[in-house]
């Protein structure tokens, strides 16, 4: 019997903000690079900086701009400056707003959903109907200043036996040491990392990026 080939999971490095760390990610052949436009984040880049990074990555990886509850003016500015291949929504956007953003911008949209318990999967079907991709992250703690997983992982077992939409991406507390286990447990085909490849908040580490990519590509 012929051996079954398991596709390597696709990789997104989010929160890139410098030429050298972007170049390190691109040289490793990552699939997406993420540019965060959210002033309260340590990974925030203004649109002038994001535009330069986006141009540098064009044709080498898909470019993602991360926005949090953007209004129409911010959306227009983001599309004009960054020319994103994908818009990542990381706020409290409801399914109707996600659909409206996709229509208004003409760009694919990925919606992040915070998970802590099985009940948090209830809205998944409604978002899957309007978004091009879903990103499953850890739910932000009640007292968190920032949306998203804040470097925390959720209990991956809540995804067991779930029929998740194609293209669903896993995030939340991933790093070079645990990403292979995460892939084995969830069987998802795409992963997103930010703080797990940093030496300090907002400071990406090329060596940790390389270790993460190697761990993903070595996972089976």
Short mmCIF file of C-alpha atoms in Angstrom, two decimals:
data_model
loop_
_atom_site.label_atom_id
_atom_site.label_comp_id
_atom_site.label_asym_id
_atom_site.label_seq_id
_atom_site.Cartn_x
_atom_site.Cartn_y
_atom_site.Cartn_z
CA UNK A 1 0.00 0.00 0.00
CA UNK A 2 1.34 3.43 -0.89
CA UNK A 3 2.21 5.74 1.97
CA UNK A 4 -0.29 8.49 2.71
CA UNK A 5 1.17 11.97 2.36
CA UNK A 6 0.01 14.40 5.04
CA UNK A 7 0.06 18.02 3.81
CA UNK A 8 2.22 20.37 5.82
CA UNK A 9 0.21 22.93 7.72
CA UNK A 10 0.28 26.48 6.41
CA UNK A 11 1.90 29.16 8.57
CA UNK A 12 1.04 32.75 9.45
CA UNK A 13 3.48 34.95 11.36
CA UNK A 14 1.50 37.85 12.81
CA UNK A 15 2.63 41.16 14.25
CA UNK A 16 5.69 41.69 12.07
CA UNK A 17 6.98 45.25 12.22
CA UNK A 18 10.58 45.42 10.94
CA UNK A 19 12.28 44.73 7.63
CA UNK A 20 14.68 42.17 9.08
CA UNK A 21 12.07 40.05 10.83
CA UNK A 22 9.78 40.25 7.81
CA UNK A 23 12.65 39.14 5.59
CA UNK A 24 13.41 36.25 7.97
CA UNK A 25 9.81 35.04 7.73
CA UNK A 26 9.71 35.44 3.96
CA UNK A 27 13.01 33.60 3.50
CA UNK A 28 11.50 30.65 5.36
CA UNK A 29 8.55 30.56 2.96
CA UNK A 30 5.73 31.31 5.40
CA UNK A 31 2.30 31.52 3.81
CA UNK A 32 0.96 34.70 5.43
CA UNK A 33 2.52 37.73 7.11
CA UNK A 34 0.36 39.71 9.51
CA UNK A 35 0.46 43.48 10.02
CA UNK A 36 -1.34 44.74 13.12
CA UNK A 37 -3.04 48.12 12.97
CA UNK A 38 -4.34 48.64 16.50
CA UNK A 39 -2.64 51.40 18.50
CA UNK A 40 -3.00 49.71 21.88
CA UNK A 41 -1.04 46.67 20.68
CA UNK A 42 2.76 46.46 21.12
CA UNK A 43 2.77 45.12 17.54
CA UNK A 44 0.96 48.12 16.06
CA UNK A 45 2.29 49.56 12.81
CA UNK A 46 0.94 52.76 11.30
CA UNK A 47 -0.24 52.68 7.73
CA UNK A 48 2.92 54.26 6.33
CA UNK A 49 5.03 51.51 7.90
CA UNK A 50 2.51 48.80 7.02
CA UNK A 51 2.51 49.95 3.40
CA UNK A 52 6.28 49.54 3.13
CA UNK A 53 6.23 46.10 4.71
CA UNK A 54 3.35 45.05 2.48
CA UNK A 55 5.20 46.10 -0.66
CA UNK A 56 8.24 44.16 0.54
CA UNK A 57 6.16 41.00 0.95
CA UNK A 58 4.05 41.30 -2.19
CA UNK A 59 4.25 38.17 -4.33
CA UNK A 60 6.18 36.28 -1.63
CA UNK A 61 3.45 35.69 0.94
CA UNK A 62 -0.16 36.64 1.42
CA UNK A 63 -0.43 39.93 3.28
CA UNK A 64 -2.89 40.19 6.17
CA UNK A 65 -3.94 43.41 7.90
CA UNK A 66 -5.36 42.91 11.40
CA UNK A 67 -8.04 45.39 12.44
CA UNK A 68 -10.26 45.62 15.53
CA UNK A 69 -13.86 46.77 15.06
CA UNK A 70 -12.92 49.02 12.11
CA UNK A 71 -15.31 51.66 10.84
CA UNK A 72 -15.70 52.23 7.11
CA UNK A 73 -13.13 55.03 7.00
CA UNK A 74 -10.49 52.87 8.67
CA UNK A 75 -11.27 50.00 6.31
CA UNK A 76 -10.81 52.23 3.28
CA UNK A 77 -7.52 53.57 4.62
CA UNK A 78 -6.26 50.06 5.37
CA UNK A 79 -7.10 48.75 1.91
CA UNK A 80 -5.51 51.73 0.20
CA UNK A 81 -2.31 51.66 2.26
CA UNK A 82 -1.71 47.95 2.77
CA UNK A 83 -3.41 46.41 -0.30
CA UNK A 84 -4.09 43.31 1.83
CA UNK A 85 -4.73 39.86 0.43
CA UNK A 86 -6.79 39.15 3.56
CA UNK A 87 -8.43 41.32 6.22
CA UNK A 88 -8.33 39.83 9.72
CA UNK A 89 -11.07 41.02 12.07
CA UNK A 90 -10.15 40.63 15.71
CA UNK A 91 -12.86 42.59 17.50
CA UNK A 92 -16.53 42.10 18.27
CA UNK A 93 -17.71 42.25 14.67
CA UNK A 94 -20.98 40.33 14.27
CA UNK A 95 -21.67 38.15 11.22
CA UNK A 96 -23.60 40.95 9.50
CA UNK A 97 -20.68 43.34 9.90
CA UNK A 98 -18.23 40.71 8.64
CA UNK A 99 -20.37 40.23 5.52
CA UNK A 100 -20.61 43.99 5.01
CA UNK A 101 -16.84 44.43 5.32
CA UNK A 102 -16.22 41.67 2.80
CA UNK A 103 -18.63 43.29 0.34
CA UNK A 104 -17.42 46.86 0.90
CA UNK A 105 -13.70 46.08 0.52
CA UNK A 106 -13.87 43.30 -2.07
CA UNK A 107 -11.20 41.47 -0.06
CA UNK A 108 -11.32 38.05 1.61
CA UNK A 109 -11.99 38.27 5.34
CA UNK A 110 -10.86 36.12 8.26
CA UNK A 111 -12.78 36.40 11.54
CA UNK A 112 -11.09 35.58 14.83
CA UNK A 113 -13.18 33.82 17.46
CA UNK A 114 -12.14 33.52 21.10
CA UNK A 115 -12.62 30.11 22.71
CA UNK A 116 -12.55 28.98 26.33
CA UNK A 117 -15.36 26.42 26.51
CA UNK A 118 -17.37 24.27 24.07
CA UNK A 119 -20.21 26.78 24.21
CA UNK A 120 -17.95 29.36 22.56
CA UNK A 121 -18.21 27.35 19.35
CA UNK A 122 -21.91 28.15 19.02
CA UNK A 123 -21.44 31.22 16.74
CA UNK A 124 -19.00 29.39 14.47
CA UNK A 125 -21.55 28.37 11.83
CA UNK A 126 -22.91 31.91 11.45
CA UNK A 127 -19.42 33.33 10.95
CA UNK A 128 -18.38 30.50 8.63
CA UNK A 129 -21.27 31.46 6.35
CA UNK A 130 -19.90 34.97 5.76
CA UNK A 131 -16.12 34.80 6.30
CA UNK A 132 -13.53 33.24 4.00
CA UNK A 133 -11.61 31.83 6.95
CA UNK A 134 -12.01 31.46 10.69
CA UNK A 135 -9.22 31.85 13.22
CA UNK A 136 -9.71 30.06 16.54
CA UNK A 137 -7.91 31.88 19.35
CA UNK A 138 -8.01 31.79 23.14
CA UNK A 139 -10.72 34.00 24.60
CA UNK A 140 -9.30 37.15 26.14
CA UNK A 141 -9.49 37.23 29.94
CA UNK A 142 -12.24 39.46 31.33
CA UNK A 143 -9.71 42.03 32.53
CA UNK A 144 -7.56 41.98 29.38
CA UNK A 145 -6.61 45.31 27.81
CA UNK A 146 -6.23 43.72 24.37
CA UNK A 147 -8.45 41.42 22.30
CA UNK A 148 -7.21 38.00 21.31
CA UNK A 149 -5.54 35.24 23.25
CA UNK A 150 -2.85 37.39 24.82
CA UNK A 151 -0.32 34.59 24.40
CA UNK A 152 -2.56 32.03 26.10
CA UNK A 153 -3.68 28.70 24.69
CA UNK A 154 -7.17 27.26 24.99
CA UNK A 155 -8.12 23.66 25.68
CA UNK A 156 -7.68 22.05 22.28
CA UNK A 157 -9.86 19.09 23.30
CA UNK A 158 -12.98 21.25 22.81
CA UNK A 159 -12.33 20.90 19.07
CA UNK A 160 -12.38 17.09 19.22
CA UNK A 161 -14.84 15.53 16.77
CA UNK A 162 -15.92 18.96 15.51
CA UNK A 163 -16.56 19.38 11.81
CA UNK A 164 -14.67 22.64 11.33
CA UNK A 165 -14.84 24.68 8.10
CA UNK A 166 -12.06 24.16 5.57
CA UNK A 167 -9.26 26.65 6.06
CA UNK A 168 -9.83 27.13 9.79
CA UNK A 169 -6.67 28.48 11.40
CA UNK A 170 -5.44 27.76 14.95
CA UNK A 171 -3.96 30.43 17.20
CA UNK A 172 -3.50 31.13 20.89
CA UNK A 173 -0.31 30.47 22.84
CA UNK A 174 1.44 28.56 20.07
CA UNK A 175 5.23 28.38 20.10
CA UNK A 176 8.02 26.17 18.71
CA UNK A 177 7.67 23.73 21.61
CA UNK A 178 3.93 23.04 21.38
CA UNK A 179 2.83 23.62 17.79
CA UNK A 180 3.41 20.03 16.69
CA UNK A 181 1.21 18.78 19.54
CA UNK A 182 -1.42 21.39 18.65
CA UNK A 183 -1.53 20.19 15.07
CA UNK A 184 -1.75 16.55 16.12
CA UNK A 185 -4.59 17.24 18.55
CA UNK A 186 -6.69 19.56 16.41
CA UNK A 187 -5.85 18.25 12.92
CA UNK A 188 -6.17 21.76 11.55
CA UNK A 189 -4.21 22.74 8.47
CA UNK A 190 -3.09 26.27 9.33
CA UNK A 191 -1.51 27.95 12.34
CA UNK A 192 -0.97 31.55 13.42
CA UNK A 193 1.74 32.70 15.83
CA UNK A 194 2.74 36.06 17.26
CA UNK A 195 4.03 36.26 20.86
CA UNK A 196 5.34 32.70 20.64
CA UNK A 197 8.13 33.85 18.32
CA UNK A 198 9.10 36.98 20.25
CA UNK A 199 11.95 37.80 22.60
CA UNK A 200 9.84 40.57 24.20
CA UNK A 201 6.35 41.93 23.51
CA UNK A 202 6.33 43.16 19.93
CA UNK A 203 9.92 42.11 19.20
CA UNK A 204 10.01 39.17 16.78
CA UNK A 205 13.02 36.85 17.03
CA UNK A 206 14.26 35.42 13.71
CA UNK A 207 15.64 32.33 15.46
CA UNK A 208 12.30 31.60 17.11
CA UNK A 209 10.51 32.15 13.80
CA UNK A 210 12.84 29.59 12.20
CA UNK A 211 12.27 27.15 15.07
CA UNK A 212 8.50 27.52 14.75
CA UNK A 213 8.54 26.92 11.00
CA UNK A 214 10.77 23.87 11.47
CA UNK A 215 8.43 22.48 14.13
CA UNK A 216 5.39 22.89 11.87
CA UNK A 217 7.12 21.30 8.91
CA UNK A 218 8.36 18.42 11.05
CA UNK A 219 4.91 17.70 12.45
CA UNK A 220 2.96 14.69 11.21
#
